[in-house]
Amino acid sequence: MSSLQMRFEDIYNLEYEREYFSPGRINLIGEHIDYSGGLVLPCAITLGTSVLLSEREDSKLVFYSDNMQDVGVIEIDLNDLEYNKDHNWTNYPKGVFALLKEQGHKFDKGLNLLYYGTIPYASGLSSSASILMATAVIANDVYELNIDRLDLVKLTKDVENNYIGVNTGIMDQFSIGFGKEEAAILLNTDTLDYEYIPLDLKDNSIVIMNTNKKRGLADSAYNDRRQTCDQAFDILKEEYDIEYLCDLSLDQLEAKKDLLSEGKLYDRAYHAVSENERTKLAAEVLKAGNIEEFGMLMNESHYSLRDKYEVTGLELDTLQTAALSIDGCLGARVTGAGFGGCAIAIVNNAKIDEFIEAVGTDYLDKIGYAADFYVASVGPGTARVK
Ligand code: GLA
């Protein structure tokens, strides 16, 4: 029996009936443009959330997280699914049930649930979307709701936006719902058309570098960045026939620069439009097996997020600069929302140990606490595993 199965029996005095796994994600390129109709290139990783469950006869959802043992068991009634801050992390899974109920779905029995995540907390690798998708897939299976995958993805985004209150785009939920082993997902966040691109990095691997600077999406500048982009879009849609900011070319944007002179409007829009073009190019060079060029585009993406979008900060910039100074590193950038969290680097397999040692030492010297490193494995999307 695995330690998680034993844990389930300890907590619930019952045997578990099913187990699910839901990944986290990294984004290779295409950052902060999934709310501006841009292209993104994320992949699901093998760090993620395991959930064990058994069915109950009553109407209670009983939650326990092995990552938050001090919070203990939290019981929720399926007839009362209002957000409640005393319910701590369980508001995430609860929100999934709340929105499903709003859609008219019925739950005739409760569940005992045990969650355990290997995604470091607040690291920007999407632990919240991982928990949300796990819960949505579980509810869909157990109560036989027959909702298709894309609608589950949209539902979890809705939970994040309207139940939790963070105005994210759809990238995290989509990549976790649609992840595939050894593939990146080129997703058009306007049409939701997508394409799997085989992730063949030749002699290289992706190293995830965690700043260990905690980031809270809700109280961060995330919503502010999004609002600025929406504002730029509102101005530019009077000038061009566009549905999203990322429908523009750089030339079109530059031609209207004068209209965006207030505050940071132009810089933010410049990032969005240029990042979209970069992502298009990055997908092409990745398909062509040109990893060097892919690495250069990752660097450019980081510089744009640092200088134009201003979401990196000292910790991420320190990791990125240190990474690039190491022979065998082809490119490095922040991944996810920024403001702390993680960066990623493409590193030659023979140099990984040396890379981690050198970047880790430099970071500790400059920042005063340690970074963590993980070699990423790209895995499948949310699924039942037992
Ligand atoms: C967070 C959000 C995503 C996306 C990224 C930045 O992860 O949840 O929707 O906006 O930030 O690319």
mmCIF file of C-alpha atoms and ligand atoms in Angstrom:
data_model
loop_
_atom_site.group_PDB
_atom_site.id
_atom_site.type_symbol
_atom_site.label_atom_id
_atom_site.label_comp_id
_atom_site.label_asym_id
_atom_site.label_seq_id
_atom_site.Cartn_x
_atom_site.Cartn_y
_atom_site.Cartn_z
ATOM 1 C CA MET A 1 0.000 0.000 0.000
ATOM 2 C CA SER A 2 1.328 3.465 -0.809
ATOM 3 C CA SER A 3 1.818 5.966 1.977
ATOM 4 C CA LEU A 4 -1.069 8.029 0.604
ATOM 5 C CA GLN A 5 -3.401 5.040 0.721
ATOM 6 C CA MET A 6 -2.385 4.438 4.320
ATOM 7 C CA ARG A 7 -2.961 8.067 5.078
ATOM 8 C CA PHE A 8 -6.453 7.854 3.611
ATOM 9 C CA GLU A 9 -7.242 4.876 5.859
ATOM 10 C CA ASP A 10 -5.842 6.691 8.882
ATOM 11 C CA ILE A 11 -8.003 9.730 8.292
ATOM 12 C CA TYR A 12 -11.246 8.112 7.153
ATOM 13 C CA ASN A 13 -11.076 4.584 8.622
ATOM 14 C CA LEU A 14 -12.044 3.306 5.203
ATOM 15 C CA GLU A 15 -10.389 2.026 2.076
ATOM 16 C CA TYR A 16 -10.146 4.509 -0.769
ATOM 17 C CA GLU A 17 -12.066 3.677 -3.935
ATOM 18 C CA ARG A 18 -10.395 5.786 -6.608
ATOM 19 C CA GLU A 19 -7.235 7.781 -7.157
ATOM 20 C CA TYR A 20 -6.716 10.701 -9.577
ATOM 21 C CA PHE A 21 -3.663 12.652 -10.624
ATOM 22 C CA SER A 22 -3.710 16.200 -11.916
ATOM 23 C CA PRO A 23 -0.487 17.861 -13.111
ATOM 24 C CA GLY A 24 0.975 21.317 -12.614
ATOM 25 C CA ARG A 25 2.252 23.257 -15.602
ATOM 26 C CA ILE A 26 5.132 25.273 -16.913
ATOM 27 C CA ASN A 27 4.760 27.738 -19.742
ATOM 28 C CA LEU A 28 7.585 27.654 -22.284
ATOM 29 C CA ILE A 29 6.694 30.980 -23.874
ATOM 30 C CA GLY A 30 3.649 33.212 -24.459
ATOM 31 C CA GLU A 31 3.389 34.898 -21.065
ATOM 32 C CA HIS A 32 0.663 37.203 -19.837
ATOM 33 C CA ILE A 33 -1.167 37.079 -23.135
ATOM 34 C CA ASP A 34 -3.794 34.413 -22.487
ATOM 35 C CA TYR A 35 -6.186 37.186 -21.441
ATOM 36 C CA SER A 36 -5.397 39.179 -24.579
ATOM 37 C CA GLY A 37 -6.255 36.449 -27.087
ATOM 38 C CA GLY A 38 -2.603 35.471 -27.654
ATOM 39 C CA LEU A 39 -0.783 32.230 -28.374
ATOM 40 C CA VAL A 40 0.704 30.322 -25.434
ATOM 41 C CA LEU A 41 2.960 27.280 -25.308
ATOM 42 C CA PRO A 42 2.606 25.500 -21.963
ATOM 43 C CA CYS A 43 3.050 21.864 -20.981
ATOM 44 C CA ALA A 44 1.802 19.752 -18.097
ATOM 45 C CA ILE A 45 4.483 18.445 -15.738
ATOM 46 C CA THR A 46 4.706 15.389 -13.521
ATOM 47 C CA LEU A 47 4.650 17.459 -10.336
ATOM 48 C CA GLY A 48 0.990 17.714 -9.415
ATOM 49 C CA THR A 49 -1.912 16.801 -7.151
ATOM 50 C CA SER A 50 -3.025 13.301 -6.170
ATOM 51 C CA VAL A 51 -6.546 12.851 -4.880
ATOM 52 C CA LEU A 52 -7.894 9.710 -3.218
ATOM 53 C CA LEU A 53 -11.582 9.342 -2.532
ATOM 54 C CA SER A 54 -14.423 7.200 -1.359
ATOM 55 C CA GLU A 55 -18.144 7.790 -1.673
ATOM 56 C CA ARG A 56 -20.418 8.639 1.250
ATOM 57 C CA GLU A 57 -24.103 8.014 1.844
ATOM 58 C CA ASP A 58 -24.837 11.527 3.166
ATOM 59 C CA SER A 59 -24.535 14.966 1.548
ATOM 60 C CA LYS A 60 -21.131 15.882 2.969
ATOM 61 C CA LEU A 61 -17.880 16.620 1.205
ATOM 62 C CA VAL A 62 -15.123 15.846 3.656
ATOM 63 C CA PHE A 63 -11.707 17.247 2.762
ATOM 64 C CA TYR A 64 -8.219 16.624 4.050
ATOM 65 C CA SER A 65 -4.931 17.850 2.613
ATOM 66 C CA ASP A 66 -1.775 16.036 3.553
ATOM 67 C CA ASN A 67 0.088 19.250 2.747
ATOM 68 C CA MET A 68 -1.894 21.177 5.352
ATOM 69 C CA GLN A 69 -2.091 18.751 8.219
ATOM 70 C CA ASP A 70 -2.569 21.556 10.730
ATOM 71 C CA VAL A 71 -5.772 22.623 8.954
ATOM 72 C CA GLY A 72 -7.147 19.104 9.543
ATOM 73 C CA VAL A 73 -10.417 17.724 8.221
ATOM 74 C CA ILE A 74 -12.939 20.201 6.818
ATOM 75 C CA GLU A 75 -16.550 19.166 6.316
ATOM 76 C CA ILE A 76 -18.808 20.899 3.852
ATOM 77 C CA ASP A 77 -22.439 20.236 3.077
ATOM 78 C CA LEU A 78 -23.368 19.963 -0.576
ATOM 79 C CA ASN A 79 -26.379 22.123 0.274
ATOM 80 C CA ASP A 80 -24.189 25.008 1.411
ATOM 81 C CA LEU A 81 -21.459 25.804 -1.080
ATOM 82 C CA GLU A 82 -20.956 29.517 -0.400
ATOM 83 C CA TYR A 83 -17.362 30.801 -0.329
ATOM 84 C CA ASN A 84 -16.230 30.857 3.287
ATOM 85 C CA LYS A 85 -12.770 31.993 4.227
ATOM 86 C CA ASP A 86 -12.748 29.735 7.283
ATOM 87 C CA HIS A 87 -12.845 26.819 4.884
ATOM 88 C CA ASN A 88 -9.308 27.648 3.832
ATOM 89 C CA TRP A 89 -7.949 25.826 0.748
ATOM 90 C CA THR A 90 -11.143 23.792 0.363
ATOM 91 C CA ASN A 91 -12.816 26.825 -1.201
ATOM 92 C CA TYR A 92 -11.081 25.751 -4.425
ATOM 93 C CA PRO A 93 -12.697 22.304 -4.718
ATOM 94 C CA LYS A 94 -15.862 23.639 -3.146
ATOM 95 C CA GLY A 95 -16.078 26.274 -5.886
ATOM 96 C CA VAL A 96 -16.104 23.499 -8.495
ATOM 97 C CA PHE A 97 -19.136 21.897 -6.868
ATOM 98 C CA ALA A 98 -20.794 25.295 -6.401
ATOM 99 C CA LEU A 99 -20.523 26.187 -10.092
ATOM 100 C CA LEU A 100 -21.577 22.725 -11.252
ATOM 101 C CA LYS A 101 -24.636 23.061 -9.066
ATOM 102 C CA GLU A 102 -25.358 26.465 -10.585
ATOM 103 C CA GLN A 103 -25.268 24.765 -13.992
ATOM 104 C CA GLY A 104 -28.057 22.491 -12.760
ATOM 105 C CA HIS A 105 -26.101 19.367 -11.846
ATOM 106 C CA LYS A 106 -27.236 17.328 -8.850
ATOM 107 C CA PHE A 107 -25.170 15.430 -6.311
ATOM 108 C CA ASP A 108 -26.971 12.586 -4.620
ATOM 109 C CA LYS A 109 -24.153 11.596 -2.265
ATOM 110 C CA GLY A 110 -21.065 13.005 -0.612
ATOM 111 C CA LEU A 111 -17.361 12.172 -0.828
ATOM 112 C CA ASN A 112 -14.355 11.677 1.428
ATOM 113 C CA LEU A 113 -11.381 13.278 -0.275
ATOM 114 C CA LEU A 114 -7.683 13.329 0.457
ATOM 115 C CA TYR A 115 -5.454 15.732 -1.526
ATOM 116 C CA TYR A 116 -1.703 15.631 -1.699
ATOM 117 C CA GLY A 117 0.368 17.904 -3.913
ATOM 118 C CA THR A 118 4.008 17.805 -4.988
ATOM 119 C CA ILE A 119 3.864 21.285 -6.543
ATOM 120 C CA PRO A 120 5.635 23.664 -4.159
ATOM 121 C CA TYR A 121 3.084 26.035 -2.633
ATOM 122 C CA ALA A 122 2.773 29.466 -4.310
ATOM 123 C CA SER A 123 5.529 28.636 -6.790
ATOM 124 C CA GLY A 124 3.642 29.721 -9.896
ATOM 125 C CA LEU A 125 3.384 26.166 -11.231
ATOM 126 C CA SER A 126 -0.414 26.259 -10.998
ATOM 127 C CA SER A 127 -1.213 24.228 -7.933
ATOM 128 C CA SER A 128 -4.621 25.912 -7.780
ATOM 129 C CA ALA A 129 -5.584 24.986 -11.355
ATOM 130 C CA SER A 130 -4.271 21.482 -10.651
ATOM 131 C CA ILE A 131 -6.608 21.116 -7.652
ATOM 132 C CA LEU A 132 -9.525 22.630 -9.575
ATOM 133 C CA MET A 133 -9.134 20.302 -12.567
ATOM 134 C CA ALA A 134 -8.676 17.256 -10.322
ATOM 135 C CA THR A 135 -11.932 18.108 -8.576
ATOM 136 C CA ALA A 136 -13.817 18.823 -11.798
ATOM 137 C CA VAL A 137 -12.741 15.526 -13.375
ATOM 138 C CA ILE A 138 -13.646 13.647 -10.191
ATOM 139 C CA ALA A 139 -17.106 15.227 -10.006
ATOM 140 C CA ASN A 140 -17.683 14.529 -13.687
ATOM 141 C CA ASP A 141 -16.740 10.841 -13.270
ATOM 142 C CA VAL A 142 -18.316 10.023 -9.917
ATOM 143 C CA TYR A 143 -21.665 11.710 -10.619
ATOM 144 C CA GLU A 144 -21.613 10.761 -14.314
ATOM 145 C CA LEU A 145 -22.200 14.328 -15.464
ATOM 146 C CA ASN A 146 -21.006 13.733 -19.048
ATOM 147 C CA ILE A 147 -19.331 17.117 -19.392
ATOM 148 C CA ASP A 148 -16.638 17.217 -22.048
ATOM 149 C CA ARG A 149 -13.049 18.124 -21.222
ATOM 150 C CA LEU A 150 -13.110 21.607 -22.696
ATOM 151 C CA ASP A 151 -16.205 22.527 -20.692
ATOM 152 C CA LEU A 152 -14.513 21.267 -17.522
ATOM 153 C CA VAL A 153 -11.555 23.495 -18.343
ATOM 154 C CA LYS A 154 -13.861 26.479 -18.814
ATOM 155 C CA LEU A 155 -15.663 25.669 -15.586
ATOM 156 C CA THR A 156 -12.443 25.647 -13.561
ATOM 157 C CA LYS A 157 -11.420 28.972 -15.079
ATOM 158 C CA ASP A 158 -14.808 30.306 -14.062
ATOM 159 C CA VAL A 159 -14.215 29.097 -10.492
ATOM 160 C CA GLU A 160 -10.852 30.892 -10.411
ATOM 161 C CA ASN A 161 -12.321 34.104 -11.871
ATOM 162 C CA ASN A 162 -15.707 34.316 -10.207
ATOM 163 C CA TYR A 163 -15.602 32.192 -7.059
ATOM 164 C CA ILE A 164 -12.007 32.741 -5.936
ATOM 165 C CA GLY A 165 -11.743 36.165 -7.565
ATOM 166 C CA VAL A 166 -8.541 36.083 -9.630
ATOM 167 C CA ASN A 167 -8.997 37.267 -13.178
ATOM 168 C CA THR A 168 -6.723 34.670 -14.865
ATOM 169 C CA GLY A 169 -6.787 33.588 -18.479
ATOM 170 C CA ILE A 170 -7.400 29.988 -19.535
ATOM 171 C CA MET A 171 -3.821 28.778 -20.042
ATOM 172 C CA ASP A 172 -3.305 26.963 -16.729
ATOM 173 C CA GLN A 173 -6.593 25.109 -16.682
ATOM 174 C CA PHE A 174 -6.266 24.184 -20.355
ATOM 175 C CA SER A 175 -2.728 22.852 -20.152
ATOM 176 C CA ILE A 176 -3.590 20.809 -17.068
ATOM 177 C CA GLY A 177 -6.760 19.431 -18.649
ATOM 178 C CA PHE A 178 -5.168 18.711 -22.032
ATOM 179 C CA GLY A 179 -1.569 17.876 -21.084
ATOM 180 C CA LYS A 180 0.227 15.162 -22.994
ATOM 181 C CA GLU A 181 3.444 13.285 -22.324
ATOM 182 C CA GLU A 182 6.483 14.810 -24.041
ATOM 183 C CA ALA A 183 4.406 17.474 -25.802
ATOM 184 C CA ALA A 184 3.925 21.201 -25.500
ATOM 185 C CA ILE A 185 0.504 22.638 -26.323
ATOM 186 C CA LEU A 186 0.318 25.534 -28.748
ATOM 187 C CA LEU A 187 -2.971 27.092 -27.695
ATOM 188 C CA ASN A 188 -4.726 29.991 -29.346
ATOM 189 C CA THR A 189 -6.490 31.573 -26.372
ATOM 190 C CA ASP A 190 -8.905 33.417 -28.646
ATOM 191 C CA THR A 191 -10.310 30.474 -30.629
ATOM 192 C CA LEU A 192 -9.150 27.709 -28.229
ATOM 193 C CA ASP A 193 -7.730 25.840 -31.225
ATOM 194 C CA TYR A 194 -4.679 23.898 -30.149
ATOM 195 C CA GLU A 195 -1.922 21.733 -31.476
ATOM 196 C CA TYR A 196 0.463 19.353 -29.706
ATOM 197 C CA ILE A 197 4.099 20.006 -30.529
ATOM 198 C CA PRO A 198 6.488 17.137 -29.705
ATOM 199 C CA LEU A 199 8.929 18.390 -27.117
ATOM 200 C CA ASP A 200 12.176 17.075 -28.500
ATOM 201 C CA LEU A 201 14.905 19.090 -26.823
ATOM 202 C CA LYS A 202 17.711 16.849 -28.143
ATOM 203 C CA ASP A 203 20.499 16.647 -25.512
ATOM 204 C CA ASN A 204 18.825 19.188 -23.255
ATOM 205 C CA SER A 205 16.321 19.255 -20.421
ATOM 206 C CA ILE A 206 14.130 21.878 -18.843
ATOM 207 C CA VAL A 207 15.294 22.869 -15.387
ATOM 208 C CA ILE A 208 12.710 24.574 -13.176
ATOM 209 C CA MET A 209 14.278 27.148 -10.846
ATOM 210 C CA ASN A 210 12.147 28.132 -7.871
ATOM 211 C CA THR A 211 12.941 31.540 -6.374
ATOM 212 C CA ASN A 212 11.160 30.449 -3.172
ATOM 213 C CA LYS A 213 9.731 33.928 -3.113
ATOM 214 C CA LYS A 214 6.089 33.275 -2.425
ATOM 215 C CA ARG A 215 3.617 34.818 -4.720
ATOM 216 C CA GLY A 216 -0.059 35.361 -4.084
ATOM 217 C CA LEU A 217 -1.953 35.873 -7.326
ATOM 218 C CA ALA A 218 -4.915 37.594 -5.697
ATOM 219 C CA ASP A 219 -3.000 40.335 -3.944
ATOM 220 C CA SER A 220 -0.344 40.673 -6.601
ATOM 221 C CA ALA A 221 -0.276 43.074 -9.497
ATOM 222 C CA TYR A 222 -1.787 40.417 -11.775
ATOM 223 C CA ASN A 223 -5.233 41.945 -11.994
ATOM 224 C CA ASP A 224 -3.633 45.349 -12.519
ATOM 225 C CA ARG A 225 -1.620 44.167 -15.544
ATOM 226 C CA ARG A 226 -4.710 42.646 -17.033
ATOM 227 C CA GLN A 227 -6.683 45.825 -16.511
ATOM 228 C CA THR A 228 -4.026 47.890 -18.275
ATOM 229 C CA CYS A 229 -4.150 45.571 -21.281
ATOM 230 C CA ASP A 230 -7.945 45.791 -21.351
ATOM 231 C CA GLN A 231 -7.664 49.572 -21.261
ATOM 232 C CA ALA A 232 -5.203 49.607 -24.185
ATOM 233 C CA PHE A 233 -7.529 47.283 -26.077
ATOM 234 C CA ASP A 234 -10.516 49.575 -25.463
ATOM 235 C CA ILE A 235 -8.598 52.452 -27.039
ATOM 236 C CA LEU A 236 -7.274 50.454 -29.995
ATOM 237 C CA LYS A 237 -10.513 48.723 -30.892
ATOM 238 C CA GLU A 238 -11.825 52.158 -31.885
ATOM 239 C CA GLU A 239 -8.999 52.298 -34.428
ATOM 240 C CA TYR A 240 -8.885 48.740 -35.741
ATOM 241 C CA ASP A 241 -11.354 45.956 -36.312
ATOM 242 C CA ILE A 242 -9.986 43.648 -33.609
ATOM 243 C CA GLU A 243 -11.427 41.304 -31.012
ATOM 244 C CA TYR A 244 -8.319 41.074 -28.866
ATOM 245 C CA LEU A 245 -5.151 43.057 -28.282
ATOM 246 C CA CYS A 246 -3.087 40.214 -29.762
ATOM 247 C CA ASP A 247 -4.921 40.512 -33.087
ATOM 248 C CA LEU A 248 -2.654 43.494 -33.758
ATOM 249 C CA SER A 249 0.727 43.424 -35.475
ATOM 250 C CA LEU A 250 3.606 45.424 -34.017
ATOM 251 C CA ASP A 251 3.380 47.836 -36.938
ATOM 252 C CA GLN A 252 -0.283 48.513 -36.245
ATOM 253 C CA LEU A 253 0.493 49.075 -32.584
ATOM 254 C CA GLU A 254 3.353 51.446 -33.303
ATOM 255 C CA ALA A 255 1.207 53.440 -35.696
ATOM 256 C CA LYS A 256 -1.100 54.313 -32.764
ATOM 257 C CA LYS A 257 1.576 54.854 -30.148
ATOM 258 C CA ASP A 258 0.373 58.410 -29.444
ATOM 259 C CA LEU A 259 -2.970 57.153 -28.225
ATOM 260 C CA LEU A 260 -1.262 55.072 -25.553
ATOM 261 C CA SER A 261 0.867 57.774 -23.979
ATOM 262 C CA GLU A 262 -0.797 57.572 -20.568
ATOM 263 C CA GLY A 263 1.037 55.631 -17.850
ATOM 264 C CA LYS A 264 2.284 52.222 -18.916
ATOM 265 C CA LEU A 265 -0.324 51.575 -21.598
ATOM 266 C CA TYR A 266 2.089 51.416 -24.506
ATOM 267 C CA ASP A 267 4.703 49.281 -22.783
ATOM 268 C CA ARG A 268 2.152 46.735 -21.600
ATOM 269 C CA ALA A 269 0.533 46.524 -25.027
ATOM 270 C CA TYR A 270 3.962 46.278 -26.664
ATOM 271 C CA HIS A 271 4.779 43.268 -24.534
ATOM 272 C CA ALA A 272 1.494 41.573 -25.416
ATOM 273 C CA VAL A 273 1.783 42.069 -29.164
ATOM 274 C CA SER A 274 5.502 41.238 -29.383
ATOM 275 C CA GLU A 275 5.146 38.198 -27.116
ATOM 276 C CA ASN A 276 2.422 36.849 -29.362
ATOM 277 C CA GLU A 277 4.670 37.171 -32.416
ATOM 278 C CA ARG A 278 7.556 35.568 -30.497
ATOM 279 C CA THR A 279 5.418 32.621 -29.502
ATOM 280 C CA LYS A 280 4.388 32.027 -33.099
ATOM 281 C CA LEU A 281 8.036 31.991 -34.093
ATOM 282 C CA ALA A 282 9.053 29.852 -31.119
ATOM 283 C CA ALA A 283 6.535 27.166 -32.077
ATOM 284 C CA GLU A 284 7.973 27.119 -35.598
ATOM 285 C CA VAL A 285 11.592 26.806 -34.492
ATOM 286 C CA LEU A 286 10.684 24.125 -31.962
ATOM 287 C CA LYS A 287 8.984 22.118 -34.696
ATOM 288 C CA ALA A 288 12.073 22.546 -36.837
ATOM 289 C CA GLY A 289 14.262 21.265 -33.984
ATOM 290 C CA ASN A 290 16.161 24.530 -33.625
ATOM 291 C CA ILE A 291 16.596 24.545 -29.851
ATOM 292 C CA GLU A 292 19.251 27.294 -29.892
ATOM 293 C CA GLU A 293 16.845 29.720 -31.526
ATOM 294 C CA PHE A 294 14.094 28.606 -29.178
ATOM 295 C CA GLY A 295 16.357 29.452 -26.237
ATOM 296 C CA MET A 296 17.048 32.944 -27.637
ATOM 297 C CA LEU A 297 13.327 33.608 -27.939
ATOM 298 C CA MET A 298 12.879 32.532 -24.326
ATOM 299 C CA ASN A 299 15.478 35.117 -23.314
ATOM 300 C CA GLU A 300 13.744 37.838 -25.302
ATOM 301 C CA SER A 301 10.465 36.922 -23.665
ATOM 302 C CA HIS A 302 12.071 37.331 -20.244
ATOM 303 C CA TYR A 303 13.502 40.743 -21.139
ATOM 304 C CA SER A 304 10.114 41.922 -22.339
ATOM 305 C CA LEU A 305 8.452 40.706 -19.137
ATOM 306 C CA ARG A 306 11.206 42.436 -17.153
ATOM 307 C CA ASP A 307 11.345 45.759 -18.972
ATOM 308 C CA LYS A 308 7.941 46.273 -20.574
ATOM 309 C CA TYR A 309 5.593 44.259 -18.418
ATOM 310 C CA GLU A 310 7.547 44.575 -15.151
ATOM 311 C CA VAL A 311 6.558 41.285 -13.581
ATOM 312 C CA THR A 312 9.926 39.663 -12.913
ATOM 313 C CA GLY A 313 11.737 41.340 -10.006
ATOM 314 C CA LEU A 314 15.147 40.830 -8.467
ATOM 315 C CA GLU A 315 14.824 37.147 -7.600
ATOM 316 C CA LEU A 316 13.704 35.970 -11.043
ATOM 317 C CA ASP A 317 16.154 38.272 -12.824
ATOM 318 C CA THR A 318 18.992 36.970 -10.682
ATOM 319 C CA LEU A 319 18.158 33.375 -11.602
ATOM 320 C CA GLN A 320 17.788 34.216 -15.279
ATOM 321 C CA THR A 321 21.097 36.090 -15.479
ATOM 322 C CA ALA A 322 22.949 33.415 -13.531
ATOM 323 C CA ALA A 323 21.459 30.679 -15.726
ATOM 324 C CA LEU A 324 22.593 32.366 -18.934
ATOM 325 C CA SER A 325 26.132 32.782 -17.640
ATOM 326 C CA ILE A 326 26.547 29.002 -17.522
ATOM 327 C CA ASP A 327 27.968 27.229 -20.522
ATOM 328 C CA GLY A 328 25.356 24.751 -21.769
ATOM 329 C CA CYS A 329 22.313 26.894 -20.949
ATOM 330 C CA LEU A 330 20.427 27.730 -24.152
ATOM 331 C CA GLY A 331 17.830 30.073 -22.701
ATOM 332 C CA ALA A 332 16.036 31.035 -19.510
ATOM 333 C CA ARG A 333 12.922 32.928 -18.533
ATOM 334 C CA VAL A 334 10.264 33.426 -15.903
ATOM 335 C CA THR A 335 7.370 30.982 -16.253
ATOM 336 C CA GLY A 336 3.812 31.824 -15.207
ATOM 337 C CA ALA A 337 2.642 35.093 -13.727
ATOM 338 C CA GLY A 338 5.973 36.214 -12.236
ATOM 339 C CA PHE A 339 6.320 38.404 -9.107
ATOM 340 C CA GLY A 340 8.369 35.549 -7.610
ATOM 341 C CA GLY A 341 7.563 31.928 -8.328
ATOM 342 C CA CYS A 342 9.623 30.006 -10.883
ATOM 343 C CA ALA A 343 11.843 30.458 -13.901
ATOM 344 C CA ILE A 344 12.812 27.756 -16.382
ATOM 345 C CA ALA A 345 16.027 27.118 -18.295
ATOM 346 C CA ILE A 346 16.981 24.812 -21.143
ATOM 347 C CA VAL A 347 20.192 23.124 -20.119
ATOM 348 C CA ASN A 348 22.476 20.578 -21.740
ATOM 349 C CA ASN A 349 22.041 17.225 -19.958
ATOM 350 C CA ALA A 350 25.757 16.846 -19.300
ATOM 351 C CA LYS A 351 25.846 20.222 -17.527
ATOM 352 C CA ILE A 352 22.802 20.012 -15.287
ATOM 353 C CA ASP A 353 24.599 19.268 -11.988
ATOM 354 C CA GLU A 354 27.145 21.987 -12.597
ATOM 355 C CA PHE A 355 24.361 24.374 -13.617
ATOM 356 C CA ILE A 356 22.342 23.790 -10.461
ATOM 357 C CA GLU A 357 25.401 24.162 -8.264
ATOM 358 C CA ALA A 358 26.542 27.411 -9.875
ATOM 359 C CA VAL A 359 23.148 29.099 -10.225
ATOM 360 C CA GLY A 360 22.204 28.004 -6.702
ATOM 361 C CA THR A 361 25.376 29.478 -5.214
ATOM 362 C CA ASP A 362 25.032 32.753 -7.068
ATOM 363 C CA TYR A 363 21.373 33.087 -6.023
ATOM 364 C CA LEU A 364 22.129 32.368 -2.380
ATOM 365 C CA ASP A 365 24.949 34.946 -2.410
ATOM 366 C CA LYS A 366 22.817 37.664 -3.960
ATOM 367 C CA ILE A 367 19.401 37.002 -2.442
ATOM 368 C CA GLY A 368 20.271 35.555 0.939
ATOM 369 C CA TYR A 369 18.140 32.406 0.802
ATOM 370 C CA ALA A 370 18.271 29.329 -1.389
ATOM 371 C CA ALA A 371 16.523 28.581 -4.658
ATOM 372 C CA ASP A 372 15.265 25.068 -5.471
ATOM 373 C CA PHE A 373 15.782 23.214 -8.720
ATOM 374 C CA TYR A 374 13.828 20.409 -10.386
ATOM 375 C CA VAL A 375 14.403 18.787 -13.764
ATOM 376 C CA ALA A 376 10.988 18.917 -15.414
ATOM 377 C CA SER A 377 9.268 15.864 -16.859
ATOM 378 C CA VAL A 378 6.412 16.610 -19.172
ATOM 379 C CA GLY A 379 3.399 14.423 -18.472
ATOM 380 C CA PRO A 380 -0.263 13.816 -19.204
ATOM 381 C CA GLY A 381 -3.313 15.824 -18.161
ATOM 382 C CA THR A 382 -5.705 15.132 -15.293
ATOM 383 C CA ALA A 383 -6.835 11.495 -15.175
ATOM 384 C CA ARG A 384 -7.925 8.646 -12.963
ATOM 385 C CA VAL A 385 -4.893 6.513 -12.111
ATOM 386 C CA LYS A 386 -6.478 3.780 -9.919
HETATM 387 C C1 GLA B 1 -1.159 32.921 -14.362
HETATM 388 C C2 GLA B 1 -2.573 32.874 -14.914
HETATM 389 C C3 GLA B 1 -2.573 32.508 -16.400
HETATM 390 C C4 GLA B 1 -1.617 33.387 -17.190
HETATM 391 C C5 GLA B 1 -0.255 33.446 -16.510
HETATM 392 C C6 GLA B 1 0.667 34.424 -17.179
HETATM 393 O O1 GLA B 1 -0.599 31.648 -14.370
HETATM 394 O O2 GLA B 1 -3.343 31.920 -14.214
HETATM 395 O O3 GLA B 1 -3.883 32.583 -16.905
HETATM 396 O O4 GLA B 1 -2.140 34.661 -17.373
HETATM 397 O O5 GLA B 1 -0.359 33.801 -15.134
HETATM 398 O O6 GLA B 1 0.943 34.024 -18.463
#
